XYZ file of C-alpha atoms in Angstrom:
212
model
C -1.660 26.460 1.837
C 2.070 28.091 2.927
C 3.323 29.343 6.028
C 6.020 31.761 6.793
C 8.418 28.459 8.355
C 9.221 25.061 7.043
C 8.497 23.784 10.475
C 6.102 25.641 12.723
C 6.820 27.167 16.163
C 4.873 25.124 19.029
C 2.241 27.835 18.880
C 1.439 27.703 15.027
C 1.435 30.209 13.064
C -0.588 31.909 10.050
C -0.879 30.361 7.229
C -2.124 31.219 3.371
C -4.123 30.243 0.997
C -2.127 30.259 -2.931
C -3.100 29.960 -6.319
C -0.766 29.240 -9.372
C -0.329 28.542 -12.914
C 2.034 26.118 -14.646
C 4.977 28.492 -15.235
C 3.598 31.449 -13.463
C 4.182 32.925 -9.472
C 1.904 32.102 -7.002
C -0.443 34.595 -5.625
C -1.988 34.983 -2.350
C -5.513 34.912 -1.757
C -6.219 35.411 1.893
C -4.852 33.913 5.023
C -6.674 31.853 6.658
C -5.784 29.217 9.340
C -2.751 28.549 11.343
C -0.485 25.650 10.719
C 1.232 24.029 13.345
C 3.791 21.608 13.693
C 1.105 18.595 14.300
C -1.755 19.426 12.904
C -2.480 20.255 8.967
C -4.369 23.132 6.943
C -4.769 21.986 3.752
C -7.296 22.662 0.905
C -10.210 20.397 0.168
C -11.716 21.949 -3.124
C -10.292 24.510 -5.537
C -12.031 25.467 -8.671
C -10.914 28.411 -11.266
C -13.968 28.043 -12.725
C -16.428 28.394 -10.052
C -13.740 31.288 -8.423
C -14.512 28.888 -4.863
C -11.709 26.718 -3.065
C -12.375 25.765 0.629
C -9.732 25.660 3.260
C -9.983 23.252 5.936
C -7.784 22.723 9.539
C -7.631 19.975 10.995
C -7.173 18.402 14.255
C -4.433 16.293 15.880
C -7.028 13.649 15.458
C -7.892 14.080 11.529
C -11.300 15.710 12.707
C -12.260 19.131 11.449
C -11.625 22.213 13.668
C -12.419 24.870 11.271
C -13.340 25.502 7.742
C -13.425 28.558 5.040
C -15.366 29.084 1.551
C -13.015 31.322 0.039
C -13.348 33.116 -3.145
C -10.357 33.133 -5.327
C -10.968 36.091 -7.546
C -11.295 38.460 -4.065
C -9.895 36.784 -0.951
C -13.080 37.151 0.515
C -14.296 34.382 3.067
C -17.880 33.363 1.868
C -18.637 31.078 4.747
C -16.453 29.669 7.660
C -17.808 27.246 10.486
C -15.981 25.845 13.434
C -17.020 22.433 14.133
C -16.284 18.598 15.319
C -17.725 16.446 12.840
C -15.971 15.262 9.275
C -16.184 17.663 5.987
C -16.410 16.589 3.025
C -16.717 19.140 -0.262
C -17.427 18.409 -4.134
C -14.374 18.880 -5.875
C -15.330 22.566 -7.215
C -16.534 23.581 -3.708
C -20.289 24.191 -4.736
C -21.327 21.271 -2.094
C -19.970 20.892 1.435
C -21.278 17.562 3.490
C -21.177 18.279 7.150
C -21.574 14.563 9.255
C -21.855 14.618 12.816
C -19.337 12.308 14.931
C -22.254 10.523 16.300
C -22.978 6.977 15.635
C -25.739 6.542 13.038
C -25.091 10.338 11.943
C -26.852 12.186 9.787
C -25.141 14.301 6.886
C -26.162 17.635 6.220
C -25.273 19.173 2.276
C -24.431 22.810 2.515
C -24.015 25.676 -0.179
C -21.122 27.582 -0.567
C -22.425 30.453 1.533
C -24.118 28.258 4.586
C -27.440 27.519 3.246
C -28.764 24.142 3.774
C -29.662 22.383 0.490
C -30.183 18.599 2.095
C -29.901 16.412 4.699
C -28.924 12.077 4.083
C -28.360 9.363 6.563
C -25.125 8.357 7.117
C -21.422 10.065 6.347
C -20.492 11.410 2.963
C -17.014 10.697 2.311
C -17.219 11.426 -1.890
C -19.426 13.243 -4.143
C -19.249 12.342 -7.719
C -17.699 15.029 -10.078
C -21.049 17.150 -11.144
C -22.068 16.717 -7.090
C -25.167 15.070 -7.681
C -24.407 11.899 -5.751
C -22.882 10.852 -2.858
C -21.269 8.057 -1.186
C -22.465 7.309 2.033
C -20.906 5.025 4.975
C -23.425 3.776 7.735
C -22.206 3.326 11.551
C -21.735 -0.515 10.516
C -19.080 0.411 7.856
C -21.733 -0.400 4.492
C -21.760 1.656 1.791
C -24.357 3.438 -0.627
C -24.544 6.145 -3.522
C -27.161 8.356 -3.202
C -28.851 10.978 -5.471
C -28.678 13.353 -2.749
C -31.062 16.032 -3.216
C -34.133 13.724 -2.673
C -32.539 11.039 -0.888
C -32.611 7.939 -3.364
C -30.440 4.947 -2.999
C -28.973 4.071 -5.878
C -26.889 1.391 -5.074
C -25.777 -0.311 -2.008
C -22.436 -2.399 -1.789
C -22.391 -5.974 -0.040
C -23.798 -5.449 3.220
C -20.737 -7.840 4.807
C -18.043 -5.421 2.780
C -16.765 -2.497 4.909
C -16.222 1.207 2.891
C -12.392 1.998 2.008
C -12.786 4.549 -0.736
C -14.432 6.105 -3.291
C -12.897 8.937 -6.579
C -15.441 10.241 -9.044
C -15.115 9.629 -12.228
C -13.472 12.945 -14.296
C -15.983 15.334 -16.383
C -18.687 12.269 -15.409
C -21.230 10.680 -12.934
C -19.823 7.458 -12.162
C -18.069 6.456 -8.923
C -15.103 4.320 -8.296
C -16.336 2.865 -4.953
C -13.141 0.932 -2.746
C -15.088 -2.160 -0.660
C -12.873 -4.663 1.535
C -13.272 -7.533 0.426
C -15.478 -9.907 3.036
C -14.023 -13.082 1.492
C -10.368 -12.322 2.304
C -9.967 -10.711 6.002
C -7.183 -8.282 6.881
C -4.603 -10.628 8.516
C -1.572 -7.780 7.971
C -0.247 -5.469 6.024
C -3.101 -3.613 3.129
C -6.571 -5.432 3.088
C -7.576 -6.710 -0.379
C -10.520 -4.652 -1.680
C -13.459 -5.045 -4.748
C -13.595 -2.115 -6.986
C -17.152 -1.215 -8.089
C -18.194 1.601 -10.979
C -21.308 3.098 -9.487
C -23.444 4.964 -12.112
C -26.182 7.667 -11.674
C -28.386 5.129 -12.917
C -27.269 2.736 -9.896
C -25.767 0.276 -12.304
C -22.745 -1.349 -10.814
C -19.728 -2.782 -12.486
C -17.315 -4.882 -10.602
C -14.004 -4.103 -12.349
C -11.163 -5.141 -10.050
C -11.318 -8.131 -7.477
C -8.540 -8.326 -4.648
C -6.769 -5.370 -5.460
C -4.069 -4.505 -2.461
């Protein structure tokens, strides 16, 4: 996402969506958004490959004020939905995770075009790389994975550990799920935090302890 200035006037102004190749010009794809001197547009999904990237602004507060489906090939805006709660898309765009602000929120899973595919409990803040799961935070700070399209658990992290993080594993299913570590509180500074390996067959691998 550009805009004409390096720093915005007070009132914002356009900005655009860009794609480019490694040794090639960018190319404009449709504006979309405004950017502003405090507040961010920024991209949360591009894909070549599924011709979808979705453009997101944001709030002075980090929460969502606006967001656009785009197709790259075109320009043209599949979908675009103002709203107050958190978005969250797979990492190709073909899965957008809509969770309300309210405590105990539910998620709702959305197709590229608007059409509802699923709702899960909680807030999605990751989907793996193929989309098929999701990592879910409850209003208490746990965390799950869940196969999202019918709902099933697959694993849930120590109930006293708070959620941090999560990255999907590349070309895979597995999840890299970021859990503060209960044992060692946040007295300053970064929190130490357990790194699980969540797979889609909810088998969990704890492969770094106390990281910073």
């Amino acid at each position: 996402m550009v805009s004409k200035s390096l720093l915005p006037p007070a009132g914002g102004e356009p900005a655009t969506l860009q794609v480019a190749a490694v040794g090639q010009a960018p190319r404009n794809v449709v504006q979309v958004g405004r950017a502003y001197e405090q507040t961010s547009v920024g991209v949360a999904a591009c894909s070549i490959e599924k011709d979808l990237a979705v453009a997101v602004q944001s709030g002075s507060a980090g929460n969502t004020v606006q967001f656009w489906v785009v197709k790259l090939s075109t320009g043209r805006v599949l979908w675009t939905r103002a709203g107050g709660g958190s978005i969250v898309a797979s990492r190709d765009g073909q899965y957008l995770a809509e969770s309300s602000p309210a405590a105990g929120s539910t998620t709702t899973i959305y197709g590229p075009t608007g059409v509802v595919l699923g709702h899960i409990a909680g807030a999605t803040e990751a989907f793996s790389w193929d989309g098929s799961l999701a990592v879910q935070m409850a209003a208490n700070g746990s965390v799950s994975v869940v196969r999202w399209r019918d709902g099933t658990v697959l694993w849930s992290g120590p109930s006293d550990g708070g959620y941090w993080s999560a990255l999907p594993e590349p070309g895979g299913q597995r999840i890299a799920v970021s859990v503060l570590d209960p044992e060692r509180p946040q007295t300053g500074g970064f929190p130490f935090r357990n790194i699980y390996v969540v797979g889609p067959d909810g088998q969990a691998v704890k492969l770094l302890t106390d990281v910073m």
